[in-house]
Amino acid sequence: MVETWQCWTIDTARGAGAEANAREASARIAASEFPEAWIAVVPEQDLRTRARAIEAQVAAGTDLPLAGVPFAVKDNIDVAGMPTTAGAPDFAYVPDRSAPVVEQLLAAGAMLVGKTNLDQFATGLVGTRSPAYGACRNPYRPEYIAGGSSSGSAVVVATGQVPFALGTDTAGSGRVPAANCGIVGLKPTAGLLSTAGVVPAMPSFDCVSVFASSIADAADVFAATRRAPAHHAVRPPKRIGVPRALEWFGDDDARRLFEDAIARVEALGCTVVDIDAAWMYDAGALLYGSALTAERVGSFGAFVDAHPDGVHPAIREILRRAGTHSAADVVRAWSDLAAARDLVAPLWASVETLLVPTVARVPTYDEAMDDWFAPSADLGRYTSFVNPLGMSAVATPWGVRDTRVPFGVSFVGPAGADDDLLELAGRFTADDGGAPSLSAAIGPVDASAAERFQIVVVGAHLTGQPLNHQLTDLGGVLVASTTTASEYRLFALDTVPPKPGLQRMPGAGAAIEVEVWSLDAAGLGRFVAAIPAPLGVGKVTLADGSQVTGFLCEPHVTATAREITEFGGWRAYVASLA
């Protein structure tokens, strides 16, 4: 429900106090419509214990720049005492020590609230390659993807569950989901944020990234985690390189918004320089299309060989292809990359910064599920060149497409230009002429269209069943396939078409297969109005303990109805009849 999301900034959190933030974070997470964004959440009581310790330090005069500010980390980054899964439960291990970037944030007074979902082993830009924990959908339009691989971190910041989160970025994993979810994604110069305690994907190119709702917040987190202070005074870029002949993949809204972004940097007094972009695509292709991918085999190939069923098939195929390269192929790929770096080095004599669309076109969820590779490749077109060429980048929101999916741009500079990029991005997004905020552009424009509600279905409305079209005709989107808590019984009702009745019976029930669907307010109203007696609306407790509105059956009709609880769901019962 977009209009109810409350943006949570670092300044707001600082002013509220650590214990109040602990309660607030737990409440926001519990109320979220995006539980798949989390892999593990710190219990509220543990948060409050941490909060009291922070408040005691502050009272004693300790300088804590992030005192009591809640944050999350992607679950390929170690947190002492919490499992690191990298999106694969069979891979999980419990580290004794947190990654240095996490230790730095804790030392600054920040308060860890949980670990977030990701494309397994940080391999992919779609956010859908997490079979054990679920795909992350776009919080503004669930029909579209959130982007990956740091999908969960982007979603929890975009929906106001935490003020900031850590992700990782190899080919764009810290920028693509930021753009798709309408937030800031900082991809620092390699080495400025330690990657110790991070599950490696391609260790020669991996970076820790920062997600935040504003440039100022990203800068605060960067200051608390960087290994070394800035080595020069900020030099505001004046010459901005813009690649010619960009590919938009049919997204005219993105093209129009990027033209507006170019006009904005010109209004800031910058000179726009037209540049040839062929080198960008060639360098990006080396990262995923050459023998450099053999690094992934070294990073987690042995695990995939030992646990193939626990790994998404797209990742298995990527590892299979990567494993076909010879040592000579790897040497040639590194030679090609060195040549590309030499070719690009003179660019910085003519421009200080590049301006590129972060993502040209955002694929739908169905597209990402149907095609394992093309959507991810398209998403990385304007991001994947950055790390192999040793560059730094800041992704920032810039308006909204007509589809109501956010659009964003990235400022890219040479190694060490992080502070210059943050300064430029801050001016670019300033209120005096910057892009409208997403809350202004999406939420209040049409609250009824933005607001979506979840509904649990158990029978004839399930995917593939006769009445499912009543959901899809109203714009319904499948959010999750799951089960109820183990306290429900299911009955076959004498109706046309046949449908079941669900009743809650604590201590005498079982887990029943259900689906959770999302509808806007108008669609939900029409859907509920069309449901006949003896069904009624109530709260259904799901397997994860959450309670979602769903259809329950009036008790009096079950006295003569056949109980079918033993089948575990309507589909299995119908199959038994056949």
Coordinates of C-alpha atoms in Angstrom, one line a residue:
M1 CA 0.0 0.0 0.0
V2 CA 2.2 2.8 -1.3
E3 CA 0.6 5.7 0.3
T4 CA 1.1 4.2 3.8
W5 CA 4.8 3.7 3.4
Q6 CA 6.7 6.0 5.6
C7 CA 10.1 6.9 4.3
W8 CA 12.6 6.3 7.2
T9 CA 15.7 8.5 7.1
I10 CA 18.8 8.3 9.2
D11 CA 18.0 11.8 10.7
T12 CA 14.5 10.7 11.7
A13 CA 15.9 7.6 13.3
R14 CA 18.6 9.5 15.2
G15 CA 16.0 11.8 16.6
A16 CA 13.6 9.0 17.8
G17 CA 16.0 7.1 20.1
A18 CA 17.3 3.6 19.9
E19 CA 14.6 1.8 21.9
A20 CA 11.8 3.6 20.0
N21 CA 13.4 2.6 16.8
A22 CA 13.6 -1.0 17.9
R23 CA 9.9 -1.1 18.4
E24 CA 9.2 0.8 15.2
A25 CA 11.4 -1.5 13.1
S26 CA 9.7 -4.6 14.5
A27 CA 6.3 -3.1 13.9
R28 CA 7.1 -2.1 10.3
I29 CA 8.5 -5.5 9.4
A30 CA 5.5 -7.3 10.9
A31 CA 3.1 -5.1 9.0
S32 CA 5.0 -5.4 5.7
E33 CA 3.3 -6.9 2.6
F34 CA 6.8 -8.1 1.4
P35 CA 7.9 -10.8 3.9
E36 CA 9.9 -12.5 1.1
A37 CA 12.4 -9.6 1.3
W38 CA 13.7 -11.1 4.6
I39 CA 15.6 -14.3 5.3
A40 CA 16.2 -13.7 9.0
V41 CA 14.9 -11.0 11.4
V42 CA 16.3 -10.2 14.8
P43 CA 13.6 -10.7 17.5
E44 CA 12.2 -7.5 19.0
Q45 CA 13.4 -8.3 22.5
D46 CA 17.0 -8.7 21.2
L47 CA 16.7 -5.4 19.4
R48 CA 15.5 -3.7 22.5
T49 CA 18.4 -5.1 24.5
R50 CA 20.8 -3.7 21.8
A51 CA 18.9 -0.4 21.9
R52 CA 19.3 0.0 25.6
A53 CA 23.1 -0.7 25.3
I54 CA 23.3 2.0 22.6
E55 CA 21.4 4.5 24.7
A56 CA 23.7 3.8 27.7
Q57 CA 26.7 4.6 25.5
V58 CA 25.2 7.8 24.3
A59 CA 24.4 8.8 27.9
A60 CA 28.0 8.2 28.8
G61 CA 29.1 10.6 26.1
T62 CA 30.3 8.1 23.5
D63 CA 30.1 9.6 20.0
L64 CA 28.0 7.3 17.9
P65 CA 27.2 8.9 14.5
L66 CA 24.5 6.2 13.7
A67 CA 23.2 5.8 17.2
G68 CA 20.0 3.6 17.2
V69 CA 19.6 3.7 13.4
P70 CA 18.1 0.3 12.2
F71 CA 19.7 -1.4 9.2
A72 CA 19.7 -4.7 7.3
V73 CA 22.4 -6.6 5.4
K74 CA 22.2 -8.9 2.4
D75 CA 22.5 -12.5 3.4
N76 CA 25.8 -13.1 1.8
I77 CA 27.4 -10.8 4.3
D78 CA 28.5 -12.3 7.7
V79 CA 26.8 -11.4 10.9
A80 CA 28.2 -13.1 14.0
G81 CA 25.8 -15.6 15.4
M82 CA 23.4 -15.5 12.5
P83 CA 23.4 -18.0 9.6
T84 CA 24.8 -16.8 6.3
T85 CA 22.9 -18.6 3.6
A86 CA 23.7 -16.8 0.3
G87 CA 20.1 -17.7 -0.5
A88 CA 20.8 -21.5 -0.2
P89 CA 19.7 -23.1 3.1
D90 CA 22.0 -26.1 2.5
F91 CA 25.0 -23.7 2.3
A92 CA 24.3 -22.0 5.6
Y93 CA 27.0 -21.5 8.2
V94 CA 27.1 -19.5 11.4
P95 CA 30.2 -17.2 11.5
D96 CA 31.9 -16.3 14.8
R97 CA 32.7 -12.8 13.5
S98 CA 30.8 -10.2 11.6
A99 CA 32.1 -8.8 8.3
P100 CA 34.2 -5.7 9.0
V101 CA 31.6 -3.4 7.3
V102 CA 29.0 -4.7 9.7
E103 CA 31.4 -4.3 12.7
Q104 CA 32.0 -0.7 11.6
L105 CA 28.3 0.1 11.5
L106 CA 27.7 -1.5 14.9
A107 CA 30.6 0.5 16.3
A108 CA 28.9 3.6 14.9
G109 CA 25.8 2.7 16.9
A110 CA 23.7 1.3 14.1
M111 CA 21.2 -1.5 15.0
L112 CA 21.0 -4.6 12.9
V113 CA 17.5 -5.8 12.4
G114 CA 17.9 -8.7 9.9
K115 CA 19.3 -10.3 6.8
T116 CA 17.7 -9.9 3.4
N117 CA 16.9 -12.1 0.4
L118 CA 19.0 -12.3 -2.8
D119 CA 19.5 -14.1 -6.0
Q120 CA 21.4 -17.2 -4.8
F121 CA 25.2 -16.5 -4.5
A122 CA 24.6 -13.0 -5.8
T123 CA 24.3 -14.4 -9.3
G124 CA 21.7 -12.5 -11.3
L125 CA 20.1 -9.1 -11.6
V126 CA 16.5 -10.2 -11.4
G127 CA 15.7 -11.0 -7.8
T128 CA 13.8 -14.1 -8.7
R129 CA 16.5 -16.8 -8.2
S130 CA 15.8 -17.6 -4.6
P131 CA 13.8 -20.8 -4.6
A132 CA 13.9 -21.4 -0.9
Y133 CA 12.9 -17.9 0.2
G134 CA 10.8 -16.6 -2.7
A135 CA 11.1 -14.1 -5.5
C136 CA 11.2 -10.4 -4.7
R137 CA 8.6 -8.4 -6.6
N138 CA 8.6 -4.7 -7.3
P139 CA 7.0 -2.9 -4.3
Y140 CA 5.3 -0.4 -6.5
R141 CA 4.0 -2.8 -9.1
P142 CA 4.2 -6.5 -8.1
E143 CA 3.8 -7.5 -11.8
Y144 CA 7.4 -6.3 -12.2
I145 CA 10.6 -7.5 -10.6
A146 CA 12.4 -5.7 -7.9
G147 CA 15.8 -6.5 -9.5
G148 CA 18.7 -8.3 -8.0
S149 CA 20.8 -9.7 -6.8
S150 CA 20.4 -7.5 -3.7
S151 CA 16.6 -7.6 -4.0
G152 CA 15.7 -7.8 -0.4
S153 CA 17.9 -5.0 0.7
A154 CA 16.4 -2.7 -1.9
V155 CA 12.8 -3.6 -1.0
V156 CA 13.2 -3.1 2.8
V157 CA 14.6 0.4 2.3
A158 CA 12.1 1.3 -0.4
T159 CA 9.2 0.3 1.8
G160 CA 10.5 2.1 4.8
Q161 CA 11.2 -0.9 6.9
V162 CA 14.8 0.3 7.6
P163 CA 16.6 3.6 6.8
F164 CA 19.5 1.8 5.0
A165 CA 20.8 -1.6 4.1
L166 CA 23.9 -3.2 2.7
G167 CA 24.1 -5.1 -0.5
T168 CA 26.8 -6.3 -2.8
D169 CA 27.5 -5.3 -6.4
T170 CA 29.5 -7.2 -9.1
A171 CA 27.7 -6.4 -12.3
G172 CA 25.0 -4.0 -11.0
S173 CA 23.5 -5.9 -8.0
G174 CA 23.6 -2.7 -5.9
R175 CA 22.3 -0.4 -8.6
V176 CA 19.7 -2.3 -10.6
P177 CA 17.4 -3.0 -7.6
A178 CA 17.9 0.5 -6.3
A179 CA 16.7 1.9 -9.7
N180 CA 13.7 -0.5 -9.9
C181 CA 12.6 0.3 -6.4
G182 CA 13.1 4.1 -6.5
I183 CA 16.0 4.5 -4.0
V184 CA 19.7 5.4 -3.9
G185 CA 22.4 2.7 -4.6
L186 CA 26.0 3.6 -3.9
K187 CA 28.6 1.4 -5.6
P188 CA 31.9 2.6 -4.1
T189 CA 35.4 2.3 -5.6
A190 CA 36.6 -1.3 -5.2
G191 CA 38.4 -1.7 -1.9
L192 CA 37.0 1.3 -0.1
L193 CA 34.5 -1.0 1.7
S194 CA 36.0 -4.2 2.9
T195 CA 34.7 -7.4 1.3
A196 CA 36.1 -9.6 4.0
G197 CA 33.3 -11.7 5.5
V198 CA 31.3 -11.6 2.2
V199 CA 30.5 -14.8 0.3
P200 CA 32.5 -14.3 -2.9
A201 CA 30.8 -14.3 -6.3
M202 CA 33.5 -13.0 -8.5
P203 CA 36.0 -11.8 -5.9
S204 CA 38.1 -9.8 -8.4
F205 CA 35.1 -7.5 -9.0
D206 CA 32.8 -7.8 -5.9
C207 CA 32.0 -4.7 -3.9
V208 CA 29.8 -4.0 -0.9
S209 CA 27.1 -1.4 -1.8
V210 CA 24.8 0.9 0.2
F211 CA 21.0 1.3 -0.2
A212 CA 19.4 4.4 1.2
S213 CA 16.4 6.7 0.6
S214 CA 18.6 9.7 0.0
I215 CA 22.1 10.7 -1.2
A216 CA 22.8 12.3 2.2
D217 CA 22.0 9.0 4.0
A218 CA 24.1 7.0 1.6
A219 CA 27.0 9.4 2.2
D220 CA 26.6 9.0 6.0
V221 CA 26.8 5.2 5.8
F222 CA 29.7 5.5 3.4
A223 CA 31.6 7.7 5.9
A224 CA 31.0 5.1 8.6
T225 CA 32.3 2.1 6.6
R226 CA 35.0 3.4 4.2
R227 CA 38.5 2.2 4.9
A228 CA 40.1 5.6 4.2
P229 CA 38.9 9.2 4.2
A230 CA 38.6 11.1 1.0
H231 CA 42.1 11.9 -0.4
H232 CA 41.1 15.1 -2.1
A233 CA 38.6 18.0 -1.7
V234 CA 35.3 17.4 -3.6
R235 CA 35.6 18.5 -7.2
P236 CA 32.2 19.1 -8.6
P237 CA 32.1 17.5 -12.1
K238 CA 31.5 20.0 -14.9
R239 CA 31.8 17.8 -18.1
I240 CA 29.3 14.9 -18.2
G241 CA 29.7 12.2 -20.8
V242 CA 26.4 10.8 -22.2
P243 CA 26.6 7.7 -24.4
R244 CA 25.1 8.1 -27.9
A245 CA 22.6 5.6 -29.4
L246 CA 21.4 4.1 -26.3
E247 CA 19.2 0.9 -26.5
W248 CA 15.9 1.3 -24.6
F249 CA 14.4 -2.1 -25.4
G250 CA 11.1 -0.4 -26.4
D251 CA 10.7 1.6 -23.2
D252 CA 9.8 5.1 -24.4
D253 CA 9.1 6.3 -20.9
A254 CA 12.6 5.6 -19.9
R255 CA 14.0 7.4 -22.9
R256 CA 11.9 10.4 -22.2
L257 CA 12.9 10.5 -18.5
F258 CA 16.6 10.2 -19.4
E259 CA 16.3 13.2 -21.8
D260 CA 14.8 15.1 -18.8
A261 CA 17.9 14.0 -16.7
I262 CA 20.2 15.4 -19.4
A263 CA 18.4 18.7 -19.2
R264 CA 18.7 18.7 -15.5
V265 CA 22.5 18.3 -15.5
E266 CA 22.7 21.1 -18.0
A267 CA 20.6 23.3 -15.8
L268 CA 23.2 22.6 -13.0
G269 CA 25.8 24.2 -15.2
C270 CA 27.4 21.0 -16.6
T271 CA 28.5 20.6 -20.2
V272 CA 27.1 17.4 -21.8
V273 CA 29.6 15.6 -24.0
D274 CA 28.4 13.0 -26.5
I275 CA 30.6 9.9 -26.3
D276 CA 30.8 6.5 -28.1
A277 CA 29.5 3.8 -25.8
A278 CA 30.8 0.7 -27.6
W279 CA 33.6 0.2 -25.0
M280 CA 30.9 0.1 -22.2
Y281 CA 29.1 -2.9 -23.8
D282 CA 32.4 -4.7 -24.7
A283 CA 33.7 -4.4 -21.1
G284 CA 30.3 -5.5 -19.6
A285 CA 30.2 -8.5 -21.9
L286 CA 33.6 -9.6 -20.6
L287 CA 32.2 -9.8 -17.1
Y288 CA 29.4 -12.3 -17.9
G289 CA 30.3 -13.5 -21.4
S290 CA 33.9 -14.5 -21.1
A291 CA 36.2 -16.9 -19.2
L292 CA 36.1 -14.4 -16.3
T293 CA 33.0 -16.2 -15.1
A294 CA 35.3 -19.1 -14.1
E295 CA 35.7 -17.2 -10.8
R296 CA 32.2 -18.2 -9.9
V297 CA 33.2 -21.9 -10.2
G298 CA 36.0 -21.3 -7.8
S299 CA 33.8 -19.4 -5.4
F300 CA 30.9 -21.8 -5.0
G301 CA 31.1 -24.4 -7.8
A302 CA 31.9 -27.2 -5.3
F303 CA 28.8 -26.5 -3.3
V304 CA 26.6 -26.5 -6.5
D305 CA 28.1 -29.9 -7.6
A306 CA 27.4 -31.4 -4.2
H307 CA 23.9 -29.8 -3.8
P308 CA 22.4 -29.4 -7.3
D309 CA 18.8 -29.6 -6.1
G310 CA 19.3 -26.7 -3.7
V311 CA 20.4 -24.3 -6.4
H312 CA 18.3 -22.4 -8.9
P313 CA 18.6 -24.0 -12.4
A314 CA 19.7 -20.8 -14.0
I315 CA 22.7 -20.6 -11.6
R316 CA 23.5 -24.3 -12.3
E317 CA 23.6 -23.5 -16.0
I318 CA 25.8 -20.5 -15.4
L319 CA 28.2 -22.6 -13.5
R320 CA 28.1 -25.3 -16.1
R321 CA 29.1 -22.9 -18.9
A322 CA 31.7 -21.2 -16.7
G323 CA 33.3 -24.6 -16.1
T324 CA 34.0 -25.2 -19.8
H325 CA 36.7 -22.5 -20.0
S326 CA 40.3 -23.5 -20.0
A327 CA 43.2 -21.8 -18.2
A328 CA 44.2 -20.3 -21.5
D329 CA 40.7 -18.9 -21.9
V330 CA 41.0 -17.2 -18.5
V331 CA 44.4 -15.7 -19.4
R332 CA 43.0 -14.3 -22.7
A333 CA 40.0 -12.8 -20.9
W334 CA 42.2 -11.0 -18.4
S335 CA 44.3 -9.8 -21.3
D336 CA 41.2 -8.5 -23.1
L337 CA 40.1 -6.7 -19.9
A338 CA 43.5 -5.1 -19.4
A339 CA 43.3 -3.8 -23.0
A340 CA 39.8 -2.4 -22.4
R341 CA 41.0 -0.6 -19.3
D342 CA 43.9 1.0 -21.3
L343 CA 41.4 2.0 -24.0
V344 CA 39.1 3.7 -21.6
A345 CA 41.7 5.5 -19.4
P346 CA 41.9 8.6 -21.7
L347 CA 38.1 9.1 -21.4
W348 CA 38.7 10.9 -18.1
A349 CA 40.7 13.7 -19.8
S350 CA 37.6 14.8 -21.7
V351 CA 34.9 14.2 -19.0
E352 CA 34.8 13.9 -15.2
T353 CA 31.6 11.8 -15.0
L354 CA 29.3 9.6 -17.1
L355 CA 25.5 9.8 -17.0
V356 CA 23.7 6.6 -17.9
P357 CA 20.3 5.1 -17.4
T358 CA 20.7 2.6 -14.6
V359 CA 18.1 0.3 -16.2
A360 CA 16.5 0.9 -19.6
R361 CA 13.5 -1.4 -19.2
V362 CA 12.3 -3.3 -16.2
P363 CA 11.0 -6.8 -17.1
T364 CA 7.8 -8.2 -15.7
Y365 CA 7.9 -11.0 -13.1
D366 CA 6.6 -13.5 -15.7
E367 CA 9.3 -12.5 -18.2
A368 CA 12.0 -13.1 -15.6
M369 CA 10.5 -16.5 -14.7
D370 CA 10.0 -17.6 -18.3
D371 CA 13.5 -16.6 -19.6
W372 CA 16.4 -17.2 -17.2
F373 CA 19.0 -15.2 -19.0
A374 CA 17.9 -12.5 -21.4
P375 CA 16.2 -10.2 -18.8
S376 CA 19.2 -10.3 -16.6
A377 CA 21.5 -9.5 -19.5
D378 CA 19.3 -6.5 -20.5
L379 CA 19.2 -5.2 -16.9
G380 CA 23.0 -5.1 -16.8
R381 CA 23.6 -3.3 -20.1
Y382 CA 24.4 0.0 -18.3
T383 CA 25.8 -1.3 -15.1
S384 CA 28.0 -4.4 -15.8
F385 CA 31.0 -2.4 -17.2
V386 CA 31.6 -0.4 -14.1
N387 CA 33.4 -2.9 -11.8
P388 CA 35.6 -4.6 -14.4
L389 CA 36.9 -1.1 -15.4
G390 CA 37.5 -0.2 -11.8
M391 CA 35.0 2.7 -11.7
S392 CA 32.7 4.1 -9.0
A393 CA 29.0 4.8 -9.4
V394 CA 25.9 6.3 -7.7
A395 CA 22.4 5.3 -8.8
T396 CA 19.7 7.7 -7.9
P397 CA 15.9 7.8 -8.7
W398 CA 14.7 10.1 -11.5
G399 CA 10.9 10.0 -12.0
V400 CA 8.4 7.3 -12.7
R401 CA 7.3 5.5 -15.8
D402 CA 3.7 5.4 -16.9
T403 CA 3.6 1.8 -15.7
R404 CA 4.3 3.3 -12.2
V405 CA 7.6 1.6 -12.0
P406 CA 10.5 3.9 -10.9
F407 CA 13.2 5.0 -13.2
G408 CA 16.7 6.0 -12.2
V409 CA 20.0 7.2 -13.6
S410 CA 23.6 6.5 -12.6
F411 CA 26.6 8.9 -12.3
V412 CA 29.8 6.9 -13.0
G413 CA 33.3 8.1 -12.4
P414 CA 36.9 6.8 -12.2
A415 CA 38.2 5.1 -9.1
G416 CA 38.3 7.4 -6.1
A417 CA 35.6 9.8 -7.5
D418 CA 33.0 8.6 -4.9
D419 CA 32.7 11.9 -3.1
D420 CA 32.5 13.9 -6.4
L421 CA 29.7 11.6 -7.6
L422 CA 27.8 12.0 -4.3
E423 CA 28.1 15.7 -4.5
L424 CA 26.8 15.8 -8.0
A425 CA 24.0 13.4 -7.3
G426 CA 23.0 15.4 -4.3
R427 CA 22.6 18.6 -6.4
F428 CA 20.9 16.6 -9.1
T429 CA 18.2 15.3 -6.8
A430 CA 17.8 18.5 -4.7
D431 CA 14.3 19.9 -4.3
D432 CA 15.0 23.0 -6.3
G433 CA 14.4 21.4 -9.7
G434 CA 15.1 17.8 -9.1
A435 CA 12.9 14.9 -9.9
P436 CA 9.6 14.7 -8.0
S437 CA 9.7 12.3 -5.1
L438 CA 8.2 8.9 -5.6
S439 CA 5.6 9.5 -2.9
A440 CA 4.5 12.5 -4.9
A441 CA 4.7 10.8 -8.3
I442 CA 3.2 7.4 -7.4
G443 CA 1.3 7.5 -4.1
P444 CA -1.0 10.5 -3.9
V445 CA -1.6 10.7 -7.7
D446 CA -4.1 7.9 -7.5
A447 CA -4.2 6.3 -4.1
S448 CA -6.8 3.7 -5.1
A449 CA -4.5 2.5 -7.9
A450 CA -1.4 2.5 -5.7
E451 CA -3.0 0.7 -2.7
R452 CA -3.0 -3.1 -2.9
F453 CA -4.4 -5.6 -0.5
Q454 CA -3.7 -9.3 0.0
I455 CA -6.3 -12.0 -0.1
V456 CA -5.9 -15.7 0.7
V457 CA -7.6 -18.2 -1.6
V458 CA -7.9 -21.9 -1.0
G459 CA -10.0 -23.6 -3.7
A460 CA -11.6 -22.8 -7.1
H461 CA -9.7 -19.5 -7.2
L462 CA -6.2 -21.1 -7.1
T463 CA -4.0 -20.9 -10.2
G464 CA -5.3 -23.2 -12.9
Q465 CA -8.7 -23.7 -11.2
P466 CA -12.1 -22.7 -12.8
L467 CA -12.6 -19.4 -11.0
N468 CA -9.0 -18.1 -11.0
H469 CA -9.9 -15.7 -13.9
Q470 CA -12.1 -13.8 -11.4
L471 CA -8.8 -12.7 -9.8
T472 CA -6.8 -12.1 -12.9
D473 CA -9.6 -10.2 -14.6
L474 CA -9.5 -7.7 -11.7
G475 CA -5.7 -7.2 -12.1
G476 CA -4.9 -9.7 -9.3
V477 CA -1.2 -10.7 -8.9
L478 CA 0.0 -13.9 -7.3
V479 CA 2.2 -13.0 -4.3
A480 CA 2.9 -16.4 -2.8
S481 CA 2.1 -20.1 -2.8
T482 CA 2.2 -21.4 0.7
T483 CA 0.1 -23.1 3.4
T484 CA -1.9 -22.2 6.4
A485 CA -0.7 -22.7 9.9
S486 CA -1.4 -26.3 11.1
E487 CA -4.7 -25.5 12.6
Y488 CA -7.2 -25.6 9.8
R489 CA -9.7 -28.2 8.4
L490 CA -11.0 -28.3 4.8
F491 CA -14.4 -29.4 3.6
A492 CA -15.9 -30.0 0.2
L493 CA -19.0 -27.9 -0.2
D494 CA -22.0 -28.8 -2.4
T495 CA -21.8 -25.8 -4.7
V496 CA -21.5 -25.1 -8.5
P497 CA -18.7 -25.0 -9.4
P498 CA -17.4 -27.2 -6.6
K499 CA -15.4 -25.3 -4.0
P500 CA -14.1 -26.0 -0.5
G501 CA -14.7 -24.4 2.9
L502 CA -11.9 -23.6 5.3
Q503 CA -12.3 -23.6 9.1
R504 CA -9.8 -22.8 11.8
M505 CA -9.7 -25.5 14.5
P506 CA -6.7 -25.0 16.8
G507 CA -5.3 -28.3 18.1
A508 CA -7.4 -30.3 15.6
G509 CA -6.3 -29.1 12.2
A510 CA -3.5 -29.3 9.6
A511 CA -1.6 -27.2 7.1
I512 CA -3.7 -26.5 4.0
E513 CA -2.4 -25.4 0.6
V514 CA -3.3 -21.7 -0.2
E515 CA -2.3 -18.9 -2.5
V516 CA -1.9 -15.2 -1.5
W517 CA -3.0 -12.8 -4.2
S518 CA -2.8 -9.0 -4.4
L519 CA -5.6 -6.7 -5.6
D520 CA -6.1 -3.0 -5.6
A521 CA -8.9 -1.5 -3.5
A522 CA -11.5 -1.5 -6.2
G523 CA -10.6 -5.0 -7.4
L524 CA -10.8 -6.4 -3.9
G525 CA -14.2 -4.8 -3.3
R526 CA -15.6 -6.4 -6.5
F527 CA -14.0 -9.7 -5.7
V528 CA -15.3 -10.0 -2.2
A529 CA -18.8 -8.8 -3.2
A530 CA -19.0 -11.7 -5.7
I531 CA -18.3 -14.4 -3.2
P532 CA -21.5 -16.2 -2.2
A533 CA -22.5 -17.7 1.2
P534 CA -21.6 -19.7 3.1
L535 CA -18.2 -18.2 2.7
G536 CA -17.2 -15.1 4.6
V537 CA -14.1 -12.9 5.1
G538 CA -11.8 -13.3 8.0
K539 CA -8.1 -13.5 9.0
V540 CA -6.2 -16.6 7.9
T541 CA -3.0 -17.5 9.8
L542 CA -0.3 -18.6 7.4
A543 CA 2.6 -21.0 8.0
D544 CA 5.0 -18.1 8.8
G545 CA 2.6 -16.9 11.5
S546 CA 1.4 -13.8 9.5
Q547 CA -2.3 -13.2 9.3
V548 CA -3.9 -12.3 5.9
T549 CA -7.5 -11.6 4.9
G550 CA -9.0 -14.7 3.4
F551 CA -12.2 -16.7 3.0
L552 CA -13.5 -18.9 5.8
C553 CA -16.6 -21.0 5.9
E554 CA -19.6 -20.7 8.2
P555 CA -19.5 -23.6 10.7
H556 CA -23.1 -24.8 10.2
V557 CA -22.6 -26.1 6.6
T558 CA -19.7 -28.4 7.5
A559 CA -21.9 -30.8 9.5
T560 CA -23.0 -32.5 6.3
A561 CA -20.0 -31.7 4.1
R562 CA -17.2 -34.2 3.4
E563 CA -14.0 -33.4 5.3
I564 CA -11.0 -33.4 2.9
T565 CA -8.3 -32.1 5.3
E566 CA -6.3 -35.3 4.8
F567 CA -5.6 -34.2 1.2
G568 CA -3.7 -31.1 2.3
G569 CA -5.4 -28.9 -0.2
W570 CA -8.1 -28.5 -2.9
R571 CA -5.9 -29.4 -5.8
A572 CA -4.9 -32.8 -4.3
Y573 CA -8.6 -33.5 -3.5
V574 CA -9.7 -32.7 -7.1
A575 CA -6.9 -34.9 -8.4
S576 CA -8.1 -37.8 -6.3
L577 CA -11.5 -37.6 -7.9
A578 CA -10.0 -37.9 -11.3

